[in-house]
XYZ file of C-alpha atoms in Angstrom:
554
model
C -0.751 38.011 34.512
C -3.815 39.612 34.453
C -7.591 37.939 35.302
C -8.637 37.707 31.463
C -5.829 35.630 30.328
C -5.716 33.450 33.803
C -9.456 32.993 32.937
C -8.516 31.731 29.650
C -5.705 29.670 30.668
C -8.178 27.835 32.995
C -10.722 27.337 29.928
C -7.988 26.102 27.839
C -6.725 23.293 30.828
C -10.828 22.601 30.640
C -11.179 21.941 27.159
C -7.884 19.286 27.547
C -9.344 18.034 30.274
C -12.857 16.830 29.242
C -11.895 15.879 25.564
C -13.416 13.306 24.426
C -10.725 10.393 24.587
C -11.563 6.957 23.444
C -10.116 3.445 24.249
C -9.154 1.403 20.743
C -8.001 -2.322 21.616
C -5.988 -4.045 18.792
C -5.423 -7.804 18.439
C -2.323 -9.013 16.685
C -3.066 -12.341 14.395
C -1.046 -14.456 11.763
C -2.774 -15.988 8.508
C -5.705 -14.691 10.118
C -5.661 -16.183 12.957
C -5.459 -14.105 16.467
C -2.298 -15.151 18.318
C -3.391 -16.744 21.506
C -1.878 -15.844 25.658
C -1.002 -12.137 24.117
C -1.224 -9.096 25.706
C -3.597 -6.775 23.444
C -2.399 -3.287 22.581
C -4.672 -0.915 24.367
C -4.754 2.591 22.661
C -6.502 6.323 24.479
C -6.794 8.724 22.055
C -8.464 12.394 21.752
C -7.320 15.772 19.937
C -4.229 16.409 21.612
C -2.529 13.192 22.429
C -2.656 8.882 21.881
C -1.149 7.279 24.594
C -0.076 3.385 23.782
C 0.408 0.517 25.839
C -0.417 -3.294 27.039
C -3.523 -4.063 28.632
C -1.159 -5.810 30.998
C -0.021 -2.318 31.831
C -3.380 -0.779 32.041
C -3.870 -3.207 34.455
C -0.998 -2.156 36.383
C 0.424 -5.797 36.452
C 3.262 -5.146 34.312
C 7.032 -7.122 34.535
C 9.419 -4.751 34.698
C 10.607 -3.417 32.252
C 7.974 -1.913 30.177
C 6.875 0.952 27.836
C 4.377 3.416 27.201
C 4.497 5.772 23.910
C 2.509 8.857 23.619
C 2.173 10.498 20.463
C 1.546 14.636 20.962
C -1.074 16.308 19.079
C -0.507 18.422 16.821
C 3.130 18.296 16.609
C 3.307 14.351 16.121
C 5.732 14.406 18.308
C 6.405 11.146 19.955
C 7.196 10.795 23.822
C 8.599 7.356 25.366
C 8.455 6.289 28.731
C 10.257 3.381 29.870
C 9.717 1.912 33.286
C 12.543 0.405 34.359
C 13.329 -2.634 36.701
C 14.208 -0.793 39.935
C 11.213 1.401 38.974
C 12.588 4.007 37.836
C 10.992 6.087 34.833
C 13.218 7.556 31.785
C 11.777 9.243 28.926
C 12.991 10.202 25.973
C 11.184 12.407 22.653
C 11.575 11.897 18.541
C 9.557 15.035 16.493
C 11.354 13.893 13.065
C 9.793 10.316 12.676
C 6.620 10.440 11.971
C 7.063 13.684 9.881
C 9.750 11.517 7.625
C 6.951 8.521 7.122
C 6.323 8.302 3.016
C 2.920 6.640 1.786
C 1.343 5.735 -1.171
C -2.911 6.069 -1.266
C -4.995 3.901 -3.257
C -8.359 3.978 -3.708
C -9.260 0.908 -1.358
C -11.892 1.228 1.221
C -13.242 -1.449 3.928
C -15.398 -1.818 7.143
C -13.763 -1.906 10.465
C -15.831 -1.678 13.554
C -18.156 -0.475 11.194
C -16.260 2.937 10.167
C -15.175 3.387 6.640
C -11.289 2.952 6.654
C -9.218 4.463 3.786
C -5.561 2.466 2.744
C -2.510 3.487 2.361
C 0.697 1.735 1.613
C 4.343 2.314 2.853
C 7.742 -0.084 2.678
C 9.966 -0.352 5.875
C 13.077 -2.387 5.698
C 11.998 -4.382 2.821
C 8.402 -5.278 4.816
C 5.567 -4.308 2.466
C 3.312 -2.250 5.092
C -0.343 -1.745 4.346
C -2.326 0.978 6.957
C -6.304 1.117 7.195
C -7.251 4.284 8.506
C -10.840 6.247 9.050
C -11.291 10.235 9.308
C -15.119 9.197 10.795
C -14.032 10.354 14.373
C -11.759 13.152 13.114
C -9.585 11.750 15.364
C -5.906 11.299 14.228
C -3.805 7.972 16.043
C -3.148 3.966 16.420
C -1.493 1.417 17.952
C 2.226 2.199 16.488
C 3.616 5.650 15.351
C 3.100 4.465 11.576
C 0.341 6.772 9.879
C -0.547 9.112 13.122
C -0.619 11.983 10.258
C -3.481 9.938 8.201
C -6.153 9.872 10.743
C -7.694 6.913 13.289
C -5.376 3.728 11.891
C -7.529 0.484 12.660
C -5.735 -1.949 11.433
C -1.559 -2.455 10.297
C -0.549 -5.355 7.804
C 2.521 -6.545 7.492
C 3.642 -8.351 4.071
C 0.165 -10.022 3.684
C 0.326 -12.184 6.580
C 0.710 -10.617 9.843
C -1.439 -7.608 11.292
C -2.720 -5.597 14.051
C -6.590 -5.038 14.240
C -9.036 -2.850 16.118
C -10.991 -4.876 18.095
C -13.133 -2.695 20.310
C -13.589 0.663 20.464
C -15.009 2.849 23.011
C -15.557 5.828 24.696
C -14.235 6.964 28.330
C -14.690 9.775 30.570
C -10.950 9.751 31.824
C -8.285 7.237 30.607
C -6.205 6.580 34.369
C -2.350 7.562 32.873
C -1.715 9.754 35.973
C -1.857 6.318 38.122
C 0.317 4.659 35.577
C 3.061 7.520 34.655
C 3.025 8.529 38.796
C 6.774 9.443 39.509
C 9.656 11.629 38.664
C 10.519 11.126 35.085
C 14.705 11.034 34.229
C 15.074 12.583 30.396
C 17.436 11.724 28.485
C 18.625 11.502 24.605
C 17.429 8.341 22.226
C 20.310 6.477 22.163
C 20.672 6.472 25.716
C 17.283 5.744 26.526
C 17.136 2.961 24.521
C 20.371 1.850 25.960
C 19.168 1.831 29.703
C 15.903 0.307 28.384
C 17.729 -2.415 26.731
C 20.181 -3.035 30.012
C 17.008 -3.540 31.979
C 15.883 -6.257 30.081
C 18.121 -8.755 31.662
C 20.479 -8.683 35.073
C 24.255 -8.074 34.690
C 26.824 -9.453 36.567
C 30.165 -7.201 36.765
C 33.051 -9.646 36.765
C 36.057 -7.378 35.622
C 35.915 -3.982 34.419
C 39.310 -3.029 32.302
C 41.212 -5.649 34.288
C 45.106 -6.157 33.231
C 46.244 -9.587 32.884
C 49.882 -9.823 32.551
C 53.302 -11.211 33.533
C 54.617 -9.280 36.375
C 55.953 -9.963 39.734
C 54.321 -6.505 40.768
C 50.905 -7.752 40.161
C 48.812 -8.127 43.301
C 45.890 -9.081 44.399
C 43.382 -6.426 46.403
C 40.597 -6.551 48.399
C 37.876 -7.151 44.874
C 40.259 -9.014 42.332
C 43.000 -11.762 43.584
C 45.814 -12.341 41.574
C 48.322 -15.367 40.511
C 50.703 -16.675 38.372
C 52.792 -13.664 37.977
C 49.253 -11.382 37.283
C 48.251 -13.939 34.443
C 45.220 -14.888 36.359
C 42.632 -12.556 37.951
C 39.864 -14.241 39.937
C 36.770 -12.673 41.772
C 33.560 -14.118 43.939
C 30.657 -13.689 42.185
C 27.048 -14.072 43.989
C 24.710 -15.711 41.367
C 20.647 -15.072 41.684
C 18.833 -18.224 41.612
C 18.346 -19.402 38.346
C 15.512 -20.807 37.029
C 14.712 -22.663 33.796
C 13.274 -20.230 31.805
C 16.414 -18.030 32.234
C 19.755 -17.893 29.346
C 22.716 -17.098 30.907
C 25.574 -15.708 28.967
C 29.238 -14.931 29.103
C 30.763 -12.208 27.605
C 34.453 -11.134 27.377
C 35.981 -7.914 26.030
C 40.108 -7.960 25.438
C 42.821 -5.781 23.851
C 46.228 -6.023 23.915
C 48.111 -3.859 26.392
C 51.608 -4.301 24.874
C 52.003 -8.377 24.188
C 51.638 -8.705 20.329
C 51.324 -12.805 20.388
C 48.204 -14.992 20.034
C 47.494 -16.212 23.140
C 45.312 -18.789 24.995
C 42.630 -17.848 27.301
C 39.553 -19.007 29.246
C 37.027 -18.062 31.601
C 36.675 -20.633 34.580
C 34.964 -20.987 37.593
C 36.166 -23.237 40.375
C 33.958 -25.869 41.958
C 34.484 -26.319 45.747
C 31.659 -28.868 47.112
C 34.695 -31.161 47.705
C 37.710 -30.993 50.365
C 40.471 -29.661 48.095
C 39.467 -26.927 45.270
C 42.130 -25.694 42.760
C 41.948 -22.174 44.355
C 44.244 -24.612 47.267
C 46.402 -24.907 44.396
C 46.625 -20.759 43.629
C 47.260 -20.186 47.213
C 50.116 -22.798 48.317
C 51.129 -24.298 45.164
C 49.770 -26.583 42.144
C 52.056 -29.528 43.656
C 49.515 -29.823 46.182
C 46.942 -30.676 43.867
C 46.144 -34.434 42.790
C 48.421 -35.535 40.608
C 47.742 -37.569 36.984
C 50.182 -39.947 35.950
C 49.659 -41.923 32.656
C 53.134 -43.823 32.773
C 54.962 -41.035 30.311
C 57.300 -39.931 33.129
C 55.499 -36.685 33.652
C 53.214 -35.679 36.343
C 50.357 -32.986 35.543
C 48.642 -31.393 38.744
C 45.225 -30.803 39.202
C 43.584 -31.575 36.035
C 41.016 -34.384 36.394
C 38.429 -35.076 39.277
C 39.119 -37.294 42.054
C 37.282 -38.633 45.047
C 38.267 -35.548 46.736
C 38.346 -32.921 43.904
C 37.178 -31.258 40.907
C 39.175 -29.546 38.464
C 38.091 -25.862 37.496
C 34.994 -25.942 35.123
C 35.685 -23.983 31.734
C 32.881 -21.170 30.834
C 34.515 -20.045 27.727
C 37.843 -21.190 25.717
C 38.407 -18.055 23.622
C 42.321 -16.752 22.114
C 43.952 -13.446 21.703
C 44.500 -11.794 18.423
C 47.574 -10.746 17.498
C 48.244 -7.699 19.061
C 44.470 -5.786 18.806
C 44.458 -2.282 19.342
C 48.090 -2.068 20.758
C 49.655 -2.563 17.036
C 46.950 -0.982 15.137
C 50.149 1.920 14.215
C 51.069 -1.495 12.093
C 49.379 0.118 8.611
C 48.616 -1.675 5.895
C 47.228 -0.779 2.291
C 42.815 -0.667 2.453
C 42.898 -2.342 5.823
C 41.248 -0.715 8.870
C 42.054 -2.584 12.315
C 39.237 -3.633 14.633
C 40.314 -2.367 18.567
C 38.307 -5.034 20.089
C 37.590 -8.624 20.562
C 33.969 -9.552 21.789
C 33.698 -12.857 22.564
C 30.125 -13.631 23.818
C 28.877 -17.226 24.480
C 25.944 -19.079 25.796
C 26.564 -20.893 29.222
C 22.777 -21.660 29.658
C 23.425 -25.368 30.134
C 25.763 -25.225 32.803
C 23.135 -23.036 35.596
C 23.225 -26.045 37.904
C 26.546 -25.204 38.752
C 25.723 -21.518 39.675
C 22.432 -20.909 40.612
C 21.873 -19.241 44.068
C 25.923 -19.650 44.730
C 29.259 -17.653 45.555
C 31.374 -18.712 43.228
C 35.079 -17.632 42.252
C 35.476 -16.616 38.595
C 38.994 -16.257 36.943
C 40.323 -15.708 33.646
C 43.445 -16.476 32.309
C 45.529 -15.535 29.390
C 48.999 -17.184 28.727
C 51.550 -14.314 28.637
C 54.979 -13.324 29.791
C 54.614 -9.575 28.789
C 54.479 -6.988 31.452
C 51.781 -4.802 29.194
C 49.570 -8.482 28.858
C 46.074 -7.526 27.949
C 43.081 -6.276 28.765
C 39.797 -7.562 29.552
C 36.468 -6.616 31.212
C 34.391 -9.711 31.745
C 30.246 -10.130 32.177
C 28.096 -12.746 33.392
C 23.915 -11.677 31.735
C 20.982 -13.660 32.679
C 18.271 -13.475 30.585
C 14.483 -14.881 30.807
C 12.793 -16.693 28.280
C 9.806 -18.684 27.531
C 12.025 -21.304 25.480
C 13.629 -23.959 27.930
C 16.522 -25.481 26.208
C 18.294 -26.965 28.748
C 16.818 -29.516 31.241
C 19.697 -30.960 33.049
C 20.116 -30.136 36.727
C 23.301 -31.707 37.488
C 26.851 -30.589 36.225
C 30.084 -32.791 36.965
C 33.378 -31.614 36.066
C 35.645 -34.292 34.652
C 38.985 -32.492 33.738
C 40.530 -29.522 32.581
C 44.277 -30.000 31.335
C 44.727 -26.209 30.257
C 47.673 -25.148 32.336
C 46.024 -22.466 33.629
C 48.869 -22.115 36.082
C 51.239 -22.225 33.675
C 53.126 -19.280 34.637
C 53.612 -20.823 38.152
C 54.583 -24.538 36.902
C 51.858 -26.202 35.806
C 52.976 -28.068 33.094
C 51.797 -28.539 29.514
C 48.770 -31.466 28.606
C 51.291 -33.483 26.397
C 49.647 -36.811 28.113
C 49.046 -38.005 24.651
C 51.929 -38.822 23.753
C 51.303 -42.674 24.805
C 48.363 -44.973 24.470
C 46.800 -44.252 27.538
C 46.663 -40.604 27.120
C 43.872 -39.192 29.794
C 41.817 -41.734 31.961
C 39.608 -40.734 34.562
C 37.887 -42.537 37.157
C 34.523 -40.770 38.159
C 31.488 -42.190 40.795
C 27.889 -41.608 40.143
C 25.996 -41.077 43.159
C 22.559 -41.751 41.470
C 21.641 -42.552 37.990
C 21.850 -39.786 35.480
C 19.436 -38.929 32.537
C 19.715 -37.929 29.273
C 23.630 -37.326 29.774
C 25.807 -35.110 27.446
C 29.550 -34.538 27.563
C 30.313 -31.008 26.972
C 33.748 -31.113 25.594
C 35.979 -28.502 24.550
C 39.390 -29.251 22.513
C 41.902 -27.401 20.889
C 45.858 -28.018 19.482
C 48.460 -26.619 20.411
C 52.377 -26.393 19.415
C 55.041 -27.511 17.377
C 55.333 -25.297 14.933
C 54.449 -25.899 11.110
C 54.561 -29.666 11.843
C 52.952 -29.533 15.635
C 49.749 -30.550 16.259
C 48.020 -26.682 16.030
C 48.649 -27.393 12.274
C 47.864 -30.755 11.590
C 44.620 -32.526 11.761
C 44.765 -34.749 14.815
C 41.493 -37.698 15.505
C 40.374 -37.204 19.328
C 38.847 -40.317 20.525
C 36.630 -40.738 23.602
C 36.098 -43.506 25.469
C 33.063 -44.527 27.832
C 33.234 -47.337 30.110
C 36.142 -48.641 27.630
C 33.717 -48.297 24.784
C 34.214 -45.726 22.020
C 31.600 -43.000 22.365
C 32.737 -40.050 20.186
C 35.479 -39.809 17.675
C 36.704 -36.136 15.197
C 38.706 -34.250 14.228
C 38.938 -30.780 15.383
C 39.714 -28.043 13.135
C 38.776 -24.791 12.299
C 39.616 -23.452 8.228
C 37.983 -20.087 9.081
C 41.085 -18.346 10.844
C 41.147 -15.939 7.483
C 37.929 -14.242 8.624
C 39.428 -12.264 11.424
C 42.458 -11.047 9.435
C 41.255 -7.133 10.672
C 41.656 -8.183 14.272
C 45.139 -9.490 14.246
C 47.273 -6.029 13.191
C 50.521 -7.962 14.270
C 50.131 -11.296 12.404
C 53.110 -12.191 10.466
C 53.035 -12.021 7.233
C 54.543 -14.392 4.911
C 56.005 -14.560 1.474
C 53.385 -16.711 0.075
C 51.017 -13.921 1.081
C 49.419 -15.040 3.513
C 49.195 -14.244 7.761
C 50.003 -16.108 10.413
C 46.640 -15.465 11.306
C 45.310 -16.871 8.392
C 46.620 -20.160 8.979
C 44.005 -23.156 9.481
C 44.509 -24.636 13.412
C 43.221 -27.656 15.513
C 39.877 -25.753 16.693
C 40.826 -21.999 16.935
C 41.853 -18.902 15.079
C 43.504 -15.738 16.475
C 40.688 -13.717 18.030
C 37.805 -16.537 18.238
C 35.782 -18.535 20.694
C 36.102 -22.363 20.788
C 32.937 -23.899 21.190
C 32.450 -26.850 23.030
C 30.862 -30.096 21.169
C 28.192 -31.897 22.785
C 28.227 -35.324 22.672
C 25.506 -37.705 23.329
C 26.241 -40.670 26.012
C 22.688 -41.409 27.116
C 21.836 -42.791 30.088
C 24.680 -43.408 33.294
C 23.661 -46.058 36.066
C 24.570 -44.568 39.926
C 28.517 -46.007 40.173
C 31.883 -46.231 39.063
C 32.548 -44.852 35.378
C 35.301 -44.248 33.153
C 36.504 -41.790 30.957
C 39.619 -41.701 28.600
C 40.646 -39.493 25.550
C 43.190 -40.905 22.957
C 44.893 -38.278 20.541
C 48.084 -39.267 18.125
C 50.272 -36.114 19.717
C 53.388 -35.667 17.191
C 56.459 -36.009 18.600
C 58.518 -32.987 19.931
C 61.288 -31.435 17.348
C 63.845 -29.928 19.172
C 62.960 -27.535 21.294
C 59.093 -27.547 20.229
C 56.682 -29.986 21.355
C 52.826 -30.001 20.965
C 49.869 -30.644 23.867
C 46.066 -30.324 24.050
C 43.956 -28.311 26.032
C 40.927 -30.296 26.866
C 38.004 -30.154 29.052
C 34.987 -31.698 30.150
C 31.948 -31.742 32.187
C 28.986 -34.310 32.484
C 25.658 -32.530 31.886
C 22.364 -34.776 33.103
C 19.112 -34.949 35.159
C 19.280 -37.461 37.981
């Protein structure tokens, strides 16, 4: 290179370097009024580029993660950088955008910040968007990418009630991004930026990751995942941050088939062990060690409710297997296209007493005797918010009569069968607030005259007094027709999976009622559920999988 054009190149890093930039700060308001506790969009802007950010960020007092756009000058070409929580910086760029924007001028004028502002009018995803924009600075740039080819845009309104407004507007000798953008950048492409962006919005727990749960005497446990029941439960230890109120916590559960066709019952579970005797005693040397429930129908059922010196496994998510998802999906059929997956995703918010700042162990189970089974990758996602919805700080597990060891001889929950059906004795330490049971209930069995088919009243009982009485049922099993490939079909036209059931469908989530009790004096307390079970028919018999936790501030 020779000294004329370094001399030039030097002039030309000049000129970029002593434009004049100026700071624009923009209010957002509603019905005219400016939102209060916000954050104000703070814009620097000269010929060849308009950063935009927080003033929280200018500040340099930012919550990971955050984001700074810079729009490039002339190209319009925008530039993202997201700061991630580890701190970490991706970025990622978008030259079609603001090219595509479409805009309509009328011949409006108005004063903001004393400069004459033009309009111009645009329509984004049904939202009527009106843009007030000045060419007094000859300055081109705003606080969004929406009119960066119009000029200086002062002011965005959305459908005639919300906007963003220029509030100040200033000039400064140097705008401080170097101290803000100050490390090694990561590019990628859009989708994956906004991906990792997304991700580091809220902390993910890894449960399972493309775990098979099956029926196999080969399946065994390793040094991450233990295994029971033949492979048809998988259980890990899971460290849990502390948790504080402003913080959703979610569950969410991804399963195929892996060669079993059959609808199948599952649930996510976590087992309490602040007492003596835990049900993971029960995995390891047998579920006749467990306490035993009797109810005077000549059947014994192991490890279900809580006793002085136990608590039964406490159910995060009741959710059942379609019929044969993504395995089957060779099974054609005219104008239908198969789903290969069934997300089941539920909020577990109220139950953070039990897990916050904890080990715990975290199973799943499906009911299966195939040697494919299924499979499932399981997350645990904490999330903060500014909206508390959930108060309590104690959690008691009650009972849980899913045989979750079923495939090591836990037996069926066909307790209902007499008048007593499930009574449980529980003790109070202290008095309890504001108390909820969260109660989860489905039918099972029987065939076409079992209790998965017909409507069945579940009754609970408080103290002996009737608290809560429905009836459980679900008439929306129809809706996942394109999940279930396998689903008989019958000559009535319709699919098994069609059918109407006592609280699930083939590929859904049962959610868990919550029942008002009010308020529980420190002490002895009953429980007791009462459902008319039909009566086995031959070889088929019905039960119910319930479960139950107490959910109050002491």
């Amino acid at each position: 290179m020779n000294k004329p054009l370094i001399l030039c190149f030097f002039v030309f890093l000049s000129v970029l370097n002593f434009a004049q930039t100026y700071e624009i700060q923009y209010m957002s308001s509603s019905n005219g009024k400016i939102q209060p506790n916000q954050n104000p969009t703070i814009v620097w802007v000269n010929e060849s580029e308009n950063y935009i950010l927080s003033s929280k960020t200018k500040e340099q007092k930012n919550e990971y993660p955050f984001e700074i756009s810079k729009i490039e000058k002339p190209s319009n070409t925008i530039v993202s950088y997201g700061f991630l929580k580890l701190g970490d910086i991706i970025s990622t760029s978008d030259s079609q955008s603001i090219a595509k924007q479409n805009f309509e001028f009328t011949d409006k004028t108005k004063k903001i910040l004393g400069y004459t502002c033009k309009h111009a009018v645009t329509k984004i995803n049904s939202n009527n968007i009106e843009v007030w924009y000045t060419n007094d600075l000859k300055l081109k740039g705003g606080p969004s990418s929406l009119g960066q080819n119009l000029g200086l845009v002062l002011e965005i309104e959305r459908n005639g009630n919300s906007a963003t407004t220029a509030t100040s507007l200033k000039k400064i000798k140097k705008s401080g991004i170097e101290n803000i953008i100050n490390k090694p950048i990561t590019t990628t492409d859009l989708l994956s930026y906004r991906d990792l962006l997304w991700k580091s919005r809220f902390t993910t727990l890894k449960v399972f990751e493309n775990e098979i749960i099956n029926f196999s005497d080969q399946s065994k446990s390793d040094e991450n995942i233990k295994r029971f029941a033949n492979g048809t439960i998988i259980l890990k230890k899971i460290k849990f941050p502390q948790l504080t109120e402003g913080e959703n916590v979610f569950v969410e559960l991804k399963q195929q088939s892996n060669g079993d066709a059959y609808d199948r019952t599952g649930t996510v579970f976590f087992i309490p062990q602040d007492k003596s005797q835990s049900f993971f005693d029960g995995l390891e040397k047998g579920v006749k060690t467990l306490p035993v429930y009797e109810n005077g129908n000549g059947k014994q059922y192991f490890g279900i409710n809580s006793t002085e010196n136990y608590q039964p496994t406490v159910e995060l998510m009741r959710f059942f297997t379609a019929f044969g998802i993504n395995k089957f999906n060779n099974l054609e059929l005219k104008d239908k296209t198969w789903q290969t997956l069934s997300p089941f995703r539920q909020d577990i918010t109220e139950l953070k007493p039990s897990l916050s700042e904890k080990e715990i162990l975290v199973g799943t189970f499906i009911g299966n005797y195939d040697k494919g089974g299924h499979k499932v990758s399981l997350d645990i996602t904490i999330h903060k918010s500014d909206q508390i919805v959930y108060k309590n700080n104690r959690v008691i597990p009650l009972f849980n009569t899913t045989n979750i060891m079923e495939m090591a001889g836990q037996d069926y929950a066909t307790m209902f069968n007499n008048d007593k059906g499930l009574f449980v004795e529980f003790d109070l330490e202290k008095d309890l607030k504001n108390v909820q049971l969260r109660y989860i209930t489905t039918g099972h069995g029987g065939w076409e005259n079992g209790d998965e088919f017909i409507p069945k009243t579940n009754a609970i009982y408080i103290d002996g007094k009737i608290t809560f009485s429905f009836t459980p049922w679900r008439s929306d099993c129809g809706s996942y027709r394109l999940y279930n490939p396998a689903s008989g079909n019958f000559p009535d036209g319709l699919s098994s999976s069609d059918l109407s059931r006592s609280n699930w469908c083939p590929g859904t989530i049962t959610n868990p009622n919550y029942i008002q009790v009010g308020d529980l004096k420190a002490g002895k307390h009953t429980i007791q559920v009462k459902i008319p079970q039909g009566e086995p028919e031959g070889t088929s018999f019905s039960a119910w999988n319930i479960s139950a936790a107490l959910l109050g501030s002491e």
